Amino acid sequence: MRHRVIRSFVLASRPQGAPVPDNFRMVEAPLSELGGGQVLLQTLWLSLDPYMRGSMDPGPSYTPGIELGRPMPAELVSTVVETRHSDWQVGDVVVHDAGWQDYTITDGTGMRRLDARSAPVSTALGILGMPGMTAFVGLANIAEPKPGETLVVAAAAGPVGSTVGQIAKIKGCRVVGIAGGERKRQYLRDELGFDAALDHRDSGLAERLAEACPHGIDIYWENVGGRIFEVVLPLLNPFARVPVCGLVALYSDSNPTIGPATQSLMRAMLTKRLRIEGFIVDDHSEQAEAFRGEMSVWLRDGRVRYREDITDGFEHAPSRFIAMLRGETFGKTLVRL
Ligand code: NDP
């Protein structure tokens, strides 16, 4: 029998600090008949990503803010269950960005077909999708890793950080990851082959980092901001590169108290000739094909590995999103419907 409603999660209220369950509300809307040129998609996988926290605020973030009552943004992997569009057949699996919802009616704009035989389709949201590509373009365009250099990456066990570290290993770097907790440290060292892995909650982080980077830091991949950048800055070598990818420690912090005074940061940038450059993956769509080609080969050859944190049930999306921001998920955070 045809499904009768579309369920979605909308922004019910704006978070004051870290998001809480009351910031989200599930709403139902009747599912209308398809018009000509439309398809009905059923969601299989919902991706939960840190940028969504920025979208919950009214002010500018690196993605647009959303209005109260509007659906939370997200990329989805879905399957076509009804079609009145000649390009799309029932059973096609696609990636698209309709937001937190279980069904979507669309004319197909912005949809990309996936080949389930070449890789598990969930990877289109992780290692072969936006997070993997973020790592790829930031390394290629800004970090430019060279053999023998030392790269440090924060939020290292997540989908962006773990990919950054593994590509840097392929490029011949010494790689030091910073993540929360012993399980994540072990994973980075024992399963991904990082040279060292540190815990950002360790009160002796500055000393541990200096020990792990005896020749200083040539590339610092910034995913977090705050205290980690504080301990990294003194260790940066002349001509170090700092791709500023994300600042997850600051997203829920409206009044940050940590941070080097602007003048001392500027002095370090000048005297060490640092390259500190922000970037947003969406600006680099022309590199998507090169990324998917190269990453597919690395995956096939076992040179890059990935990990997914999967929860079943659409209703769990808010709690898993909150858990992801707290570091309580491990790997690419996904909800399976
Ligand atoms: P993750 O799935 O790794 O989730 C974020 C992780 O950050 C948490 O799990 C937690 O891991 C860590 N974290 C949270 N708060 C803190 C804190 N206060 N101090 C230290 N670590 C913290 O995220 P992604 O891999 O998807 O994304 C990583 C970064 O990249 C984010 O900042 C994101 O916004 C950014 N990004 C940027 C893009 C761009 O185009 N510029 C595109 C995609 C992502 P732990 O257990 O280690 O503490």
Short mmCIF file of C-alpha atoms and ligand atoms in Angstrom, two decimals:
data_model
loop_
_atom_site.label_atom_id
_atom_site.label_comp_id
_atom_site.label_asym_id
_atom_site.label_seq_id
_atom_site.Cartn_x
_atom_site.Cartn_y
_atom_site.Cartn_z
CA MET A 1 0.00 0.00 0.00
CA ARG A 2 1.20 3.49 -0.82
CA HIS A 3 2.75 5.39 2.07
CA ARG A 4 0.39 8.19 3.19
CA VAL A 5 2.58 10.83 4.88
CA ILE A 6 6.01 12.38 4.74
CA ARG A 7 7.67 12.70 8.13
CA SER A 8 10.33 15.36 8.62
CA PHE A 9 12.22 17.00 11.45
CA VAL A 10 12.03 20.76 11.52
CA LEU A 11 13.89 23.36 13.58
CA ALA A 12 11.49 23.97 16.50
CA SER A 13 13.67 26.46 18.42
CA ARG A 14 17.19 27.78 18.20
CA PRO A 15 19.77 26.17 20.53
CA GLN A 16 21.28 28.22 23.31
CA GLY A 17 24.69 26.55 23.31
CA ALA A 18 24.65 22.81 22.62
CA PRO A 19 21.48 21.54 20.87
CA VAL A 20 18.85 19.68 22.93
CA PRO A 21 15.99 17.39 21.77
CA ASP A 22 13.41 20.21 22.14
CA ASN A 23 15.12 22.13 19.33
CA PHE A 24 13.68 19.57 16.88
CA ARG A 25 10.08 18.66 16.10
CA MET A 26 8.76 15.86 13.93
CA VAL A 27 5.98 16.94 11.57
CA GLU A 28 3.85 14.95 9.14
CA ALA A 29 2.48 16.15 5.82
CA PRO A 30 0.18 14.28 3.45
CA LEU A 31 1.89 12.63 0.51
CA SER A 32 0.40 14.05 -2.68
CA GLU A 33 0.04 12.22 -6.01
CA LEU A 34 3.03 12.55 -8.33
CA GLY A 35 2.84 15.12 -11.11
CA GLY A 36 4.40 14.57 -14.53
CA GLY A 37 8.22 14.63 -14.34
CA GLN A 38 8.28 13.81 -10.63
CA VAL A 39 9.62 10.88 -8.62
CA LEU A 40 8.90 9.62 -5.10
CA LEU A 41 12.00 8.71 -3.10
CA GLN A 42 12.13 6.65 0.05
CA THR A 43 15.03 7.49 2.34
CA LEU A 44 17.46 4.67 3.12
CA TRP A 45 20.23 6.62 4.86
CA LEU A 46 20.31 10.03 6.55
CA SER A 47 23.66 11.74 7.08
CA LEU A 48 24.30 13.74 10.27
CA ASP A 49 27.08 16.32 9.98
CA PRO A 50 28.51 19.14 12.12
CA TYR A 51 27.56 21.90 9.62
CA MET A 52 23.91 21.37 10.60
CA ARG A 53 24.66 23.01 13.95
CA GLY A 54 25.61 26.21 12.11
CA SER A 55 22.36 26.06 10.13
CA MET A 56 20.39 26.15 13.39
CA ASP A 57 21.67 29.67 14.15
CA PRO A 58 20.24 32.74 12.45
CA GLY A 59 23.60 34.30 11.68
CA PRO A 60 26.02 33.37 8.90
CA SER A 61 27.81 30.03 9.11
CA TYR A 62 29.54 28.14 6.34
CA THR A 63 26.12 26.91 5.27
CA PRO A 64 22.98 29.09 5.25
CA GLY A 65 20.91 29.36 8.45
CA ILE A 66 17.38 27.98 8.32
CA GLU A 67 14.13 29.58 9.46
CA LEU A 68 12.23 28.21 12.45
CA GLY A 69 9.73 25.57 11.33
CA ARG A 70 11.79 24.62 8.27
CA PRO A 71 13.26 21.11 7.78
CA MET A 72 16.76 20.42 9.03
CA PRO A 73 19.18 20.18 6.09
CA ALA A 74 20.82 16.86 5.19
CA GLU A 75 22.14 14.70 2.44
CA LEU A 76 20.23 11.45 1.96
CA VAL A 77 20.63 8.20 0.09
CA SER A 78 17.22 7.18 -1.20
CA THR A 79 15.57 4.76 -3.57
CA VAL A 80 13.00 5.58 -6.24
CA VAL A 81 9.68 3.96 -5.28
CA GLU A 82 7.40 5.68 -7.83
CA THR A 83 8.27 7.56 -10.98
CA ARG A 84 6.68 9.76 -13.59
CA HIS A 85 10.09 10.85 -14.91
CA SER A 86 11.64 9.11 -17.91
CA ASP A 87 15.23 9.38 -16.53
CA TRP A 88 14.48 7.58 -13.26
CA GLN A 89 13.30 3.99 -12.72
CA VAL A 90 11.83 2.31 -9.67
CA GLY A 91 14.74 0.80 -7.71
CA ASP A 92 17.31 3.46 -8.71
CA VAL A 93 19.39 4.51 -5.71
CA VAL A 94 20.40 8.17 -5.52
CA VAL A 95 22.13 10.71 -3.31
CA HIS A 96 20.44 14.08 -2.86
CA ASP A 97 19.97 16.77 -0.24
CA ALA A 98 16.30 17.02 0.70
CA GLY A 99 16.87 17.29 4.48
CA TRP A 100 15.75 15.21 7.47
CA GLN A 101 12.74 13.40 5.97
CA ASP A 102 11.65 9.87 5.21
CA TYR A 103 10.08 10.44 1.77
CA THR A 104 10.75 13.08 -0.90
CA ILE A 105 8.85 14.15 -3.99
CA THR A 106 11.23 15.77 -6.48
CA ASP A 107 11.77 16.51 -10.15
CA GLY A 108 15.26 15.01 -9.81
CA THR A 109 17.23 18.27 -9.72
CA GLY A 110 20.56 17.75 -7.96
CA MET A 111 20.16 13.97 -7.71
CA ARG A 112 23.09 11.66 -8.51
CA ARG A 113 22.58 7.96 -9.31
CA LEU A 114 24.64 5.47 -7.29
CA ASP A 115 25.95 2.09 -8.38
CA ALA A 116 25.32 -0.31 -5.50
CA ARG A 117 27.64 -2.90 -7.11
CA SER A 118 30.74 -0.69 -6.89
CA ALA A 119 30.44 0.37 -3.21
CA PRO A 120 27.91 0.18 -0.36
CA VAL A 121 25.54 3.07 -1.05
CA SER A 122 25.98 4.56 2.44
CA THR A 123 29.54 5.50 1.46
CA ALA A 124 28.06 8.24 -0.77
CA LEU A 125 27.48 10.12 2.50
CA GLY A 126 30.92 9.43 3.97
CA ILE A 127 34.17 8.20 2.52
CA LEU A 128 32.98 8.55 -1.12
CA GLY A 129 30.84 11.59 -0.37
CA MET A 130 31.07 15.08 1.08
CA PRO A 131 33.34 14.30 4.10
CA GLY A 132 35.81 12.28 2.01
CA MET A 133 35.89 14.94 -0.65
CA THR A 134 36.48 17.63 1.99
CA ALA A 135 39.65 15.80 3.03
CA PHE A 136 40.72 15.33 -0.59
CA VAL A 137 40.32 18.95 -1.75
CA GLY A 138 41.75 20.54 1.40
CA LEU A 139 44.87 18.38 1.12
CA ALA A 140 45.27 18.88 -2.64
CA ASN A 141 44.59 22.62 -2.71
CA ILE A 142 45.97 23.93 0.58
CA ALA A 143 47.96 21.40 2.63
CA GLU A 144 50.02 19.99 -0.28
CA PRO A 145 51.60 17.23 1.86
CA LYS A 146 55.13 16.11 1.03
CA PRO A 147 56.98 12.96 2.08
CA GLY A 148 58.59 13.31 5.48
CA GLU A 149 56.40 16.17 6.64
CA THR A 150 54.46 16.01 9.91
CA LEU A 151 50.68 16.44 9.72
CA VAL A 152 48.48 16.85 12.80
CA VAL A 153 44.73 16.45 12.48
CA ALA A 154 42.00 17.09 15.06
CA ALA A 155 38.62 15.29 15.27
CA ALA A 156 40.84 12.59 13.81
CA ALA A 157 38.52 9.60 14.21
CA GLY A 158 35.64 11.26 12.35
CA PRO A 159 34.95 10.93 8.63
CA VAL A 160 36.93 14.02 7.61
CA GLY A 161 39.85 13.63 10.03
CA SER A 162 40.37 9.90 9.50
CA THR A 163 40.44 10.44 5.73
CA VAL A 164 42.87 13.34 6.01
CA GLY A 165 45.25 11.22 8.07
CA GLN A 166 45.08 8.21 5.77
CA ILE A 167 45.66 10.22 2.60
CA ALA A 168 48.56 11.99 4.31
CA LYS A 169 50.06 8.55 5.14
CA ILE A 170 49.72 7.58 1.46
CA LYS A 171 51.60 10.80 0.62
CA GLY A 172 54.43 9.78 2.97
CA CYS A 173 53.75 12.05 5.95
CA ARG A 174 54.17 11.37 9.64
CA VAL A 175 50.61 11.61 10.95
CA VAL A 176 49.48 12.52 14.46
CA GLY A 177 45.75 12.36 15.25
CA ILE A 178 43.93 14.07 18.11
CA ALA A 179 40.62 12.53 19.19
CA GLY A 180 38.48 11.97 22.27
CA GLY A 181 39.02 8.78 24.27
CA GLU A 182 41.10 5.61 24.31
CA ARG A 183 39.00 3.62 21.80
CA LYS A 184 39.43 6.29 19.16
CA ARG A 185 43.15 6.60 19.88
CA GLN A 186 43.61 2.85 19.50
CA TYR A 187 41.67 2.82 16.25
CA LEU A 188 43.84 5.57 14.77
CA ARG A 189 47.09 3.85 15.74
CA ASP A 190 46.25 0.18 15.31
CA GLU A 191 43.72 0.15 12.46
CA LEU A 192 44.54 3.25 10.44
CA GLY A 193 48.31 3.24 10.98
CA PHE A 194 48.68 6.77 12.36
CA ASP A 195 52.12 7.33 13.88
CA ALA A 196 50.66 8.70 17.12
CA ALA A 197 47.22 9.43 18.54
CA LEU A 198 46.50 11.80 21.42
CA ASP A 199 43.44 12.54 23.54
CA HIS A 200 42.28 16.16 23.47
CA ARG A 201 40.95 15.73 27.02
CA ASP A 202 44.47 14.96 28.31
CA SER A 203 45.57 17.85 30.56
CA GLY A 204 49.14 17.27 29.34
CA LEU A 205 48.16 17.58 25.66
CA ALA A 206 50.74 20.29 24.92
CA GLU A 207 53.63 18.11 26.19
CA ARG A 208 52.27 14.95 24.48
CA LEU A 209 51.97 16.83 21.20
CA ALA A 210 55.51 18.22 21.43
CA GLU A 211 56.81 14.65 22.08
CA ALA A 212 54.82 13.28 19.14
CA CYS A 213 56.12 15.99 16.79
CA PRO A 214 59.88 16.18 17.48
CA HIS A 215 60.47 18.07 14.21
CA GLY A 216 57.54 20.44 14.60
CA ILE A 217 54.32 20.54 12.58
CA ASP A 218 54.27 21.21 8.83
CA ILE A 219 50.50 20.82 8.35
CA TYR A 220 47.82 21.31 10.95
CA TRP A 221 44.38 20.28 9.71
CA GLU A 222 41.94 22.38 11.74
CA ASN A 223 38.59 20.66 12.40
CA VAL A 224 38.04 21.85 15.96
CA GLY A 225 39.53 25.20 17.05
CA GLY A 226 39.74 26.37 20.66
CA ARG A 227 42.23 24.72 22.98
CA ILE A 228 43.74 22.38 20.38
CA PHE A 229 44.83 25.27 18.17
CA GLU A 230 46.42 26.88 21.23
CA VAL A 231 48.76 23.93 21.75
CA VAL A 232 49.47 23.51 18.03
CA LEU A 233 50.44 27.11 17.25
CA PRO A 234 53.84 27.15 19.04
CA LEU A 235 54.85 23.92 17.26
CA LEU A 236 54.10 25.11 13.71
CA ASN A 237 57.20 25.16 11.50
CA PRO A 238 58.06 28.00 9.13
CA PHE A 239 55.93 27.70 5.98
CA ALA A 240 53.42 25.44 7.73
CA ARG A 241 49.98 25.15 6.13
CA VAL A 242 46.75 25.22 8.15
CA PRO A 243 43.63 24.32 6.16
CA VAL A 244 40.78 25.69 8.28
CA CYS A 245 38.12 23.09 7.60
CA GLY A 246 35.93 23.34 10.69
CA LEU A 247 35.71 24.75 14.22
CA VAL A 248 33.38 22.27 15.87
CA ALA A 249 34.47 23.27 19.39
CA LEU A 250 33.11 26.75 18.69
CA TYR A 251 29.80 25.99 16.94
CA SER A 252 27.80 25.89 20.17
CA ASP A 253 29.94 28.48 21.95
CA SER A 254 28.53 31.97 21.50
CA ASN A 255 31.12 33.51 23.81
CA PRO A 256 34.47 31.77 23.27
CA THR A 257 37.03 32.61 25.90
CA ILE A 258 39.98 30.62 24.57
CA GLY A 259 42.04 31.81 21.66
CA PRO A 260 45.35 33.48 20.91
CA ALA A 261 45.14 37.26 20.82
CA THR A 262 44.81 38.35 17.21
CA GLN A 263 48.10 40.24 17.31
CA SER A 264 50.14 37.25 18.47
CA LEU A 265 48.50 35.07 15.82
CA MET A 266 49.32 37.65 13.16
CA ARG A 267 52.89 37.80 14.43
CA ALA A 268 53.22 34.01 14.16
CA MET A 269 51.71 34.13 10.65
CA LEU A 270 54.27 36.72 9.57
CA THR A 271 57.41 35.41 11.25
CA LYS A 272 56.72 31.77 10.34
CA ARG A 273 55.22 32.65 6.92
CA LEU A 274 52.18 30.52 7.79
CA ARG A 275 49.45 29.74 5.30
CA ILE A 276 46.15 29.64 7.21
CA GLU A 277 43.32 29.24 4.74
CA GLY A 278 39.65 28.46 5.15
CA PHE A 279 37.82 26.48 2.50
CA ILE A 280 34.38 25.01 1.83
CA VAL A 281 34.04 21.79 -0.08
CA ASP A 282 31.07 23.02 -2.14
CA ASP A 283 33.35 25.49 -3.92
CA HIS A 284 35.31 22.61 -5.45
CA SER A 285 32.72 20.51 -7.25
CA GLU A 286 34.95 20.42 -10.34
CA GLN A 287 37.24 18.09 -8.34
CA ALA A 288 34.45 15.61 -7.52
CA GLU A 289 35.21 13.19 -10.32
CA ALA A 290 38.95 13.15 -9.63
CA PHE A 291 38.16 12.56 -5.96
CA ARG A 292 35.75 9.67 -6.54
CA GLY A 293 38.15 8.06 -9.03
CA GLU A 294 41.17 8.20 -6.75
CA MET A 295 39.29 7.32 -3.55
CA SER A 296 37.64 4.28 -5.19
CA VAL A 297 41.08 2.91 -6.05
CA TRP A 298 42.41 3.51 -2.51
CA LEU A 299 39.36 1.76 -1.06
CA ARG A 300 39.64 -1.18 -3.45
CA ASP A 301 43.34 -1.57 -2.62
CA GLY A 302 42.67 -1.35 1.12
CA ARG A 303 44.82 1.78 1.46
CA VAL A 304 41.94 3.78 2.94
CA ARG A 305 39.49 2.39 5.47
CA TYR A 306 36.35 3.85 6.94
CA ARG A 307 34.01 3.32 9.82
CA GLU A 308 30.28 4.04 10.13
CA ASP A 309 28.19 4.69 13.25
CA ILE A 310 24.74 3.39 12.31
CA THR A 311 21.47 3.81 14.22
CA ASP A 312 18.18 2.37 12.96
CA GLY A 313 15.05 4.51 13.07
CA PHE A 314 14.29 7.98 11.75
CA GLU A 315 13.03 9.08 15.18
CA HIS A 316 16.60 8.83 16.54
CA ALA A 317 18.01 11.52 14.22
CA PRO A 318 18.00 14.35 16.83
CA SER A 319 19.62 12.29 19.59
CA ARG A 320 22.31 10.93 17.25
CA PHE A 321 23.04 14.44 15.97
CA ILE A 322 23.48 15.67 19.55
CA ALA A 323 25.68 12.63 20.31
CA MET A 324 27.83 13.30 17.23
CA LEU A 325 28.58 16.87 18.32
CA ARG A 326 29.57 15.56 21.77
CA GLY A 327 32.01 13.04 20.34
CA GLU A 328 29.82 10.10 21.40
CA THR A 329 29.56 8.59 17.93
CA PHE A 330 32.47 6.79 16.31
CA GLY A 331 32.93 7.12 12.56
CA LYS A 332 30.55 8.62 10.01
CA THR A 333 27.26 9.24 11.85
CA LEU A 334 24.32 7.74 9.92
CA VAL A 335 20.68 6.94 10.55
CA ARG A 336 19.25 3.98 8.62
CA LEU A 337 15.55 4.06 7.81
P1 NDP B 1 32.84 14.25 13.17
O1 NDP B 1 31.90 13.18 12.82
O2 NDP B 1 34.26 13.90 13.47
O3 NDP B 1 32.20 14.98 14.43
C1 NDP B 1 32.80 16.04 15.08
C2 NDP B 1 33.78 15.53 16.15
O4 NDP B 1 34.47 16.63 16.68
C3 NDP B 1 33.10 14.93 17.37
O5 NDP B 1 32.70 13.61 17.14
C4 NDP B 1 34.18 15.05 18.42
O6 NDP B 1 35.04 13.91 18.33
C5 NDP B 1 34.93 16.28 17.95
N1 NDP B 1 34.69 17.40 18.88
C6 NDP B 1 33.52 17.98 19.17
N2 NDP B 1 33.69 18.97 20.07
C7 NDP B 1 35.01 18.99 20.34
C8 NDP B 1 35.82 19.77 21.20
N3 NDP B 1 35.31 20.75 21.98
N4 NDP B 1 37.16 19.53 21.22
C9 NDP B 1 37.68 18.56 20.46
N5 NDP B 1 36.97 17.77 19.64
C10 NDP B 1 35.65 17.99 19.59
O7 NDP B 1 32.84 15.43 12.10
P2 NDP B 1 33.26 15.46 10.54
O8 NDP B 1 34.42 14.58 10.30
O9 NDP B 1 32.04 15.29 9.72
O10 NDP B 1 33.72 16.99 10.41
C11 NDP B 1 34.93 17.42 10.99
C12 NDP B 1 35.05 18.94 10.84
O11 NDP B 1 35.06 19.28 9.46
C13 NDP B 1 33.88 19.71 11.46
O12 NDP B 1 34.39 20.87 12.07
C14 NDP B 1 33.04 20.09 10.26
O13 NDP B 1 32.28 21.23 10.49
C15 NDP B 1 34.12 20.30 9.22
N6 NDP B 1 33.67 20.16 7.84
C16 NDP B 1 33.97 21.19 6.99
C17 NDP B 1 33.65 21.14 5.67
C18 NDP B 1 34.05 22.26 4.78
O14 NDP B 1 33.65 22.29 3.62
N7 NDP B 1 34.83 23.21 5.25
C19 NDP B 1 32.92 19.98 5.11
C20 NDP B 1 32.73 18.89 6.07
C21 NDP B 1 33.08 19.01 7.39
P3 NDP B 1 36.02 13.43 19.54
O15 NDP B 1 35.44 12.18 20.07
O16 NDP B 1 37.33 13.23 18.88
O17 NDP B 1 36.04 14.52 20.57
#
